[in-house]
Short mmCIF file of C-alpha atoms and ligand atoms in Angstrom, two decimals:
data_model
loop_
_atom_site.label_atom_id
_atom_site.label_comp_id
_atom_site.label_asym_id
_atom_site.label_seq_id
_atom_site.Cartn_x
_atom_site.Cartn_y
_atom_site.Cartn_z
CA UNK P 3 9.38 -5.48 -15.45
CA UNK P 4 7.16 -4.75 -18.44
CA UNK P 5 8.62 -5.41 -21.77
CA UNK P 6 8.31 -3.59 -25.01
CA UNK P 7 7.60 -7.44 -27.39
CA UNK P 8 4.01 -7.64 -26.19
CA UNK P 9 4.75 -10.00 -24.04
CA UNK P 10 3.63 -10.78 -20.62
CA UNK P 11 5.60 -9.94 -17.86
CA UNK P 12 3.55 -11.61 -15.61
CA UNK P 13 2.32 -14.83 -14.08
CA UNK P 14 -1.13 -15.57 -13.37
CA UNK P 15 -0.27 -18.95 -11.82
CA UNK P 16 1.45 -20.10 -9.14
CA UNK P 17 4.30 -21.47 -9.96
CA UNK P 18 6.30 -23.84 -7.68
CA UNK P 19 8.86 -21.02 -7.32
CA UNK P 20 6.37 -18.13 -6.29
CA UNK P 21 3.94 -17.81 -3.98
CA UNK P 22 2.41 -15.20 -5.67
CA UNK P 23 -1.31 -15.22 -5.68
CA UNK P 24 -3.21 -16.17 -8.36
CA UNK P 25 -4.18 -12.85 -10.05
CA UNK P 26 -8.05 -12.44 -10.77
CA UNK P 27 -7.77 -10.14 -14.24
CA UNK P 28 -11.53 -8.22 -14.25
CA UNK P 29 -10.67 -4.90 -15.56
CA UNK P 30 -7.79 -2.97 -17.67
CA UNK P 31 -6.07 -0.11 -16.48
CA UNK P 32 -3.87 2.20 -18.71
CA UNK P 33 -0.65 3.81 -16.91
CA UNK P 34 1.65 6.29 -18.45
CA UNK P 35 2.90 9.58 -18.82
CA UNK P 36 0.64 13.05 -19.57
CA UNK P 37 0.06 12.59 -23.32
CA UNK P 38 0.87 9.28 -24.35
CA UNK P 39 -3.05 8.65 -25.18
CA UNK P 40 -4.34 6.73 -22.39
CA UNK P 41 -8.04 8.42 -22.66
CA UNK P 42 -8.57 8.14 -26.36
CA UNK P 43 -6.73 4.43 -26.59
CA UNK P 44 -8.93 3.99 -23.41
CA UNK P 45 -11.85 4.98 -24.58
CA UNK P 46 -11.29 2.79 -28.22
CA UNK P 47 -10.55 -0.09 -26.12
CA UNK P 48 -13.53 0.00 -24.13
CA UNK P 49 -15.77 0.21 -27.14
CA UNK P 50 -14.24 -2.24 -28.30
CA UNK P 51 -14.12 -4.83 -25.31
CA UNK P 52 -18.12 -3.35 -24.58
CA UNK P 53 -16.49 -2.71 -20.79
CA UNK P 54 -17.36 0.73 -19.02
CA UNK P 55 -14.38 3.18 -19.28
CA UNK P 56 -13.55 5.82 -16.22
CA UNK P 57 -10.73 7.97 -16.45
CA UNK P 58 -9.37 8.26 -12.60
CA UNK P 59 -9.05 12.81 -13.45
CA UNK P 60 -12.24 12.89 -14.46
CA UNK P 61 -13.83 11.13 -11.17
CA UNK P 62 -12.24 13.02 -8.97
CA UNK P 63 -12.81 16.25 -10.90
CA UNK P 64 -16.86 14.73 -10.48
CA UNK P 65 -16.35 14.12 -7.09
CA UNK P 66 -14.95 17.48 -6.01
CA UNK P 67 -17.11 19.76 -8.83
CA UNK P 68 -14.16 21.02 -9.70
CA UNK P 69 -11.57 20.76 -12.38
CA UNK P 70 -7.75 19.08 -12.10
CA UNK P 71 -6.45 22.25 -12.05
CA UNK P 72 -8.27 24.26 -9.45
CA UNK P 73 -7.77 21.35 -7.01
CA UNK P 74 -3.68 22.06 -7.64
CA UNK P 75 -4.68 25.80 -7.65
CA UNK P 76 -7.00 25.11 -4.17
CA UNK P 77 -5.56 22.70 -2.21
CA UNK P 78 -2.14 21.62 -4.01
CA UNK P 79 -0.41 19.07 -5.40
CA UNK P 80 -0.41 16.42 -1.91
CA UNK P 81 -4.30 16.77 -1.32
CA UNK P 82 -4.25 15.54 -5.41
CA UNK P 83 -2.66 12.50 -4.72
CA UNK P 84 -4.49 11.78 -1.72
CA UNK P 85 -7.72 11.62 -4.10
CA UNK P 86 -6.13 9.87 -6.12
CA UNK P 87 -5.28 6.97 -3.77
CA UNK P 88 -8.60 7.07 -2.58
CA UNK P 89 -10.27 6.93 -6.31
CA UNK P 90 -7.94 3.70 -6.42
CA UNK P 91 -8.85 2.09 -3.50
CA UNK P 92 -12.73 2.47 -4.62
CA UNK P 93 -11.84 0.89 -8.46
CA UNK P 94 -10.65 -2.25 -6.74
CA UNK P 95 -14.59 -3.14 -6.58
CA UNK P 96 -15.03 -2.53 -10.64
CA UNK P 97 -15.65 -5.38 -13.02
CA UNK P 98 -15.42 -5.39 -16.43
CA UNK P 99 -13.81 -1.28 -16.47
CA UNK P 100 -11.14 -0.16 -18.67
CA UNK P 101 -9.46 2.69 -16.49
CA UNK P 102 -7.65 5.28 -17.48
CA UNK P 103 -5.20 7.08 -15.13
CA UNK P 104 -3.60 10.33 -14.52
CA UNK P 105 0.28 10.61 -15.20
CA UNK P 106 0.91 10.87 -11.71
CA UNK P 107 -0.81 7.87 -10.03
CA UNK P 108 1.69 5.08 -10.34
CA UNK P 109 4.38 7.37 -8.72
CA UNK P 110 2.75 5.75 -5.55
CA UNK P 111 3.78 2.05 -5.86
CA UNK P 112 0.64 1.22 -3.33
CA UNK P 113 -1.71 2.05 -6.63
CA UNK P 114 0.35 0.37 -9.06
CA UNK P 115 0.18 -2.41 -6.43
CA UNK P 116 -3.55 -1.74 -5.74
CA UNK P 117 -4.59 -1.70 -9.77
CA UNK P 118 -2.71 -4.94 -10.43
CA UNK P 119 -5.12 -7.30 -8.07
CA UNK P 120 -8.08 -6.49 -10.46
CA UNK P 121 -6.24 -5.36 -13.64
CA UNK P 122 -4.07 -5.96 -16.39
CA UNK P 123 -2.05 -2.94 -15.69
CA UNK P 124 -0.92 -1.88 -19.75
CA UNK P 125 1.59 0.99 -19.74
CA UNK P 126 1.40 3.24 -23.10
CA UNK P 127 5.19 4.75 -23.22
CA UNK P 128 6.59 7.78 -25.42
CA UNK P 129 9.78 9.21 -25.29
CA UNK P 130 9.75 12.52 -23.75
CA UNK P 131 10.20 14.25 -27.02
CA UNK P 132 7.24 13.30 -28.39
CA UNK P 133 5.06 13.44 -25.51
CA UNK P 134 6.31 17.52 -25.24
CA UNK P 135 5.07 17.41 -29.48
CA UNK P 136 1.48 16.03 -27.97
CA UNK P 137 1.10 18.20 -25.54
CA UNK P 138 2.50 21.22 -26.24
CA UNK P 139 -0.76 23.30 -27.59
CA UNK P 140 -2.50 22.50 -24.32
CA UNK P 141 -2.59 24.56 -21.43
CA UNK P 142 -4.67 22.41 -18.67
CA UNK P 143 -2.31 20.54 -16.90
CA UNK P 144 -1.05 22.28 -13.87
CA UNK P 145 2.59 20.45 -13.71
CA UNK P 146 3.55 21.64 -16.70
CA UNK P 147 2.37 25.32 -16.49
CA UNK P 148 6.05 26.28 -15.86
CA UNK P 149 8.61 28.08 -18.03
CA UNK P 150 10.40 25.05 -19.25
CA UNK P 151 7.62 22.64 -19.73
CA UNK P 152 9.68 20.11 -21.82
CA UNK P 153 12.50 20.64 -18.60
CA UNK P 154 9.68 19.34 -16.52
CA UNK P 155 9.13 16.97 -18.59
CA UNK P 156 12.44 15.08 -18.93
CA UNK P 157 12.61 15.47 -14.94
CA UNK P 158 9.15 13.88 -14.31
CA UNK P 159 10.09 11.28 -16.84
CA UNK P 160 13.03 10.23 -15.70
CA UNK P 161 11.71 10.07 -11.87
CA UNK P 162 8.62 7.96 -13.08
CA UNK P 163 9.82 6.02 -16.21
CA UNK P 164 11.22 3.13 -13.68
CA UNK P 165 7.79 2.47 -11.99
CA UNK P 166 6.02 2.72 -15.36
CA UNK P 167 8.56 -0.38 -16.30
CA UNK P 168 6.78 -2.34 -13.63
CA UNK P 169 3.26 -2.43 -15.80
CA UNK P 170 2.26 -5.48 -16.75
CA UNK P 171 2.83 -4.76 -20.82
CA UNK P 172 4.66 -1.99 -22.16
CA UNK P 173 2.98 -0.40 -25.23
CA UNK P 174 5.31 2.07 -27.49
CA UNK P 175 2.44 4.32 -28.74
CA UNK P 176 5.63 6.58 -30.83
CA UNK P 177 4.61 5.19 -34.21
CA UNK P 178 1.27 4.32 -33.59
CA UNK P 179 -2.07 5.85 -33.92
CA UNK P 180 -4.75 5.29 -31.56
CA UNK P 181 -6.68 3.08 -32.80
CA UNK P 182 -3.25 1.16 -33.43
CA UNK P 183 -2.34 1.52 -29.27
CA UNK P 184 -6.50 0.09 -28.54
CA UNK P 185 -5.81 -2.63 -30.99
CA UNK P 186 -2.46 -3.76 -29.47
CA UNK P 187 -4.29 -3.22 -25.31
CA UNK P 188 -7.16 -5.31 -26.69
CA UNK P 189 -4.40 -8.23 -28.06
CA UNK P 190 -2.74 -7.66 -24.43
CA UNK P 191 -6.18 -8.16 -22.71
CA UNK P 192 -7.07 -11.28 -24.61
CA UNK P 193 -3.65 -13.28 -24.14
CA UNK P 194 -3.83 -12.59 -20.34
CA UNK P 195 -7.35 -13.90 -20.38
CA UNK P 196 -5.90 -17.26 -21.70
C1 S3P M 15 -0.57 14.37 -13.86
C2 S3P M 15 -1.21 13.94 -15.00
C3 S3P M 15 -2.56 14.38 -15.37
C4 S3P M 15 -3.35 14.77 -14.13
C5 S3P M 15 -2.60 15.77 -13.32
C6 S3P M 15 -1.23 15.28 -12.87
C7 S3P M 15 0.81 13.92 -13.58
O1 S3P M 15 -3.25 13.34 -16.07
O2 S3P M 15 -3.62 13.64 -13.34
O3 S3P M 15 -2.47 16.95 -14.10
O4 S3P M 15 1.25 14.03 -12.43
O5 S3P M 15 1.47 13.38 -14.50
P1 S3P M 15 -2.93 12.93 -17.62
O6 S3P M 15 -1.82 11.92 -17.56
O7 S3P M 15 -4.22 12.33 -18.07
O8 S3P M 15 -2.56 14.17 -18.33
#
């Protein structure tokens, strides 16, 4: 389980007691929940690490020519996920990538699972409170286009927040701006480099 101290909940060694493989760390991928800043953190840390940043919505939304929403609209919710997966099988051959991924994706353990032999998998985490503050004012995410969207919300969160605990790091991005979250990912980066 990820903790919230920074530090690593993971092993990249073999240790007498595991038989764990040793994990080869090439790329960084963010996790998290709609609106807890994995694009713009994403996007800071890439800059900042010179690595290429993709954000898994907006390949798929390249690779279909058409946006998140009219593939829910078109061809629903399951045919969504089964892009995703498949966006996530193809990132396994990335180097050097800081990847930023939709809300949804880790709901499938199999990606989590996937992400984690070529990244350090960094979760950013908000309560759902303030995640309904961020993303109140916008209107393009289909799962939320419902008449309780901070209902959906709580419901989403509490069905996900479990798998998000099994990132690698845990980031609290409540308090922090985002430069603040890219700083703390880039710290995360370097001490599982080490
Ligand atoms: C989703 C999150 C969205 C997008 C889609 C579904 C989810 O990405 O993938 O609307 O299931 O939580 P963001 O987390 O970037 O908003």
């Amino acid at each position: 389980m990820g903790n919230f101290s920074g530090t690593l909940a993971f092993s990249l060694q073999p240790s007498a007691f595991s038989l764990q493989p040793v994990r080869s760390i090439q790329n960084l991928a963010l996790v998290g929940f709609m609106g807890a800043g994995k694009s713009s953190a994403g996007r800071l840390a890439a800059e900042l690490l010179q690595f290429e940043f993709v954000d898994t919505d907006e390949l798929i939304e390249a690779q279909c020519g058409m946006s998140i929403e009219e593939i829910f609209k078109q061809q629903g919710e399951p045919a969504f996920r089964q892009l995703e997966q498949d966006v996530v099988r193809k990132l396994s051959q990335r180097q050097k990538t800081v990847i930023a991924t939709g809300g949804g994706l880790i709901a499938d353990p199999a990606n989590l699972a996937s992400l984690k032999t070529h990244a350090l998998v960094v979760c950013l985490w908000a309560t759902p409170e303030t995640i309904w503050e961020r993303v109140r004012t916008q209107t393009h995410r289909p799962l939320l286009q419902t008449a309780d969207p901070l209902g959906k919300i709580r419901e989403l969160f509490a069905r996900r927040d479990p798998l998000y605990r099994q990132a690698d790091v845990l980031i609290n991005t409540g308090q922090r701006s985002p430069k603040e979250v890219a700083q703390q990912v880039l710290l995360q980066f370097q001490l599982a480099q080490k």
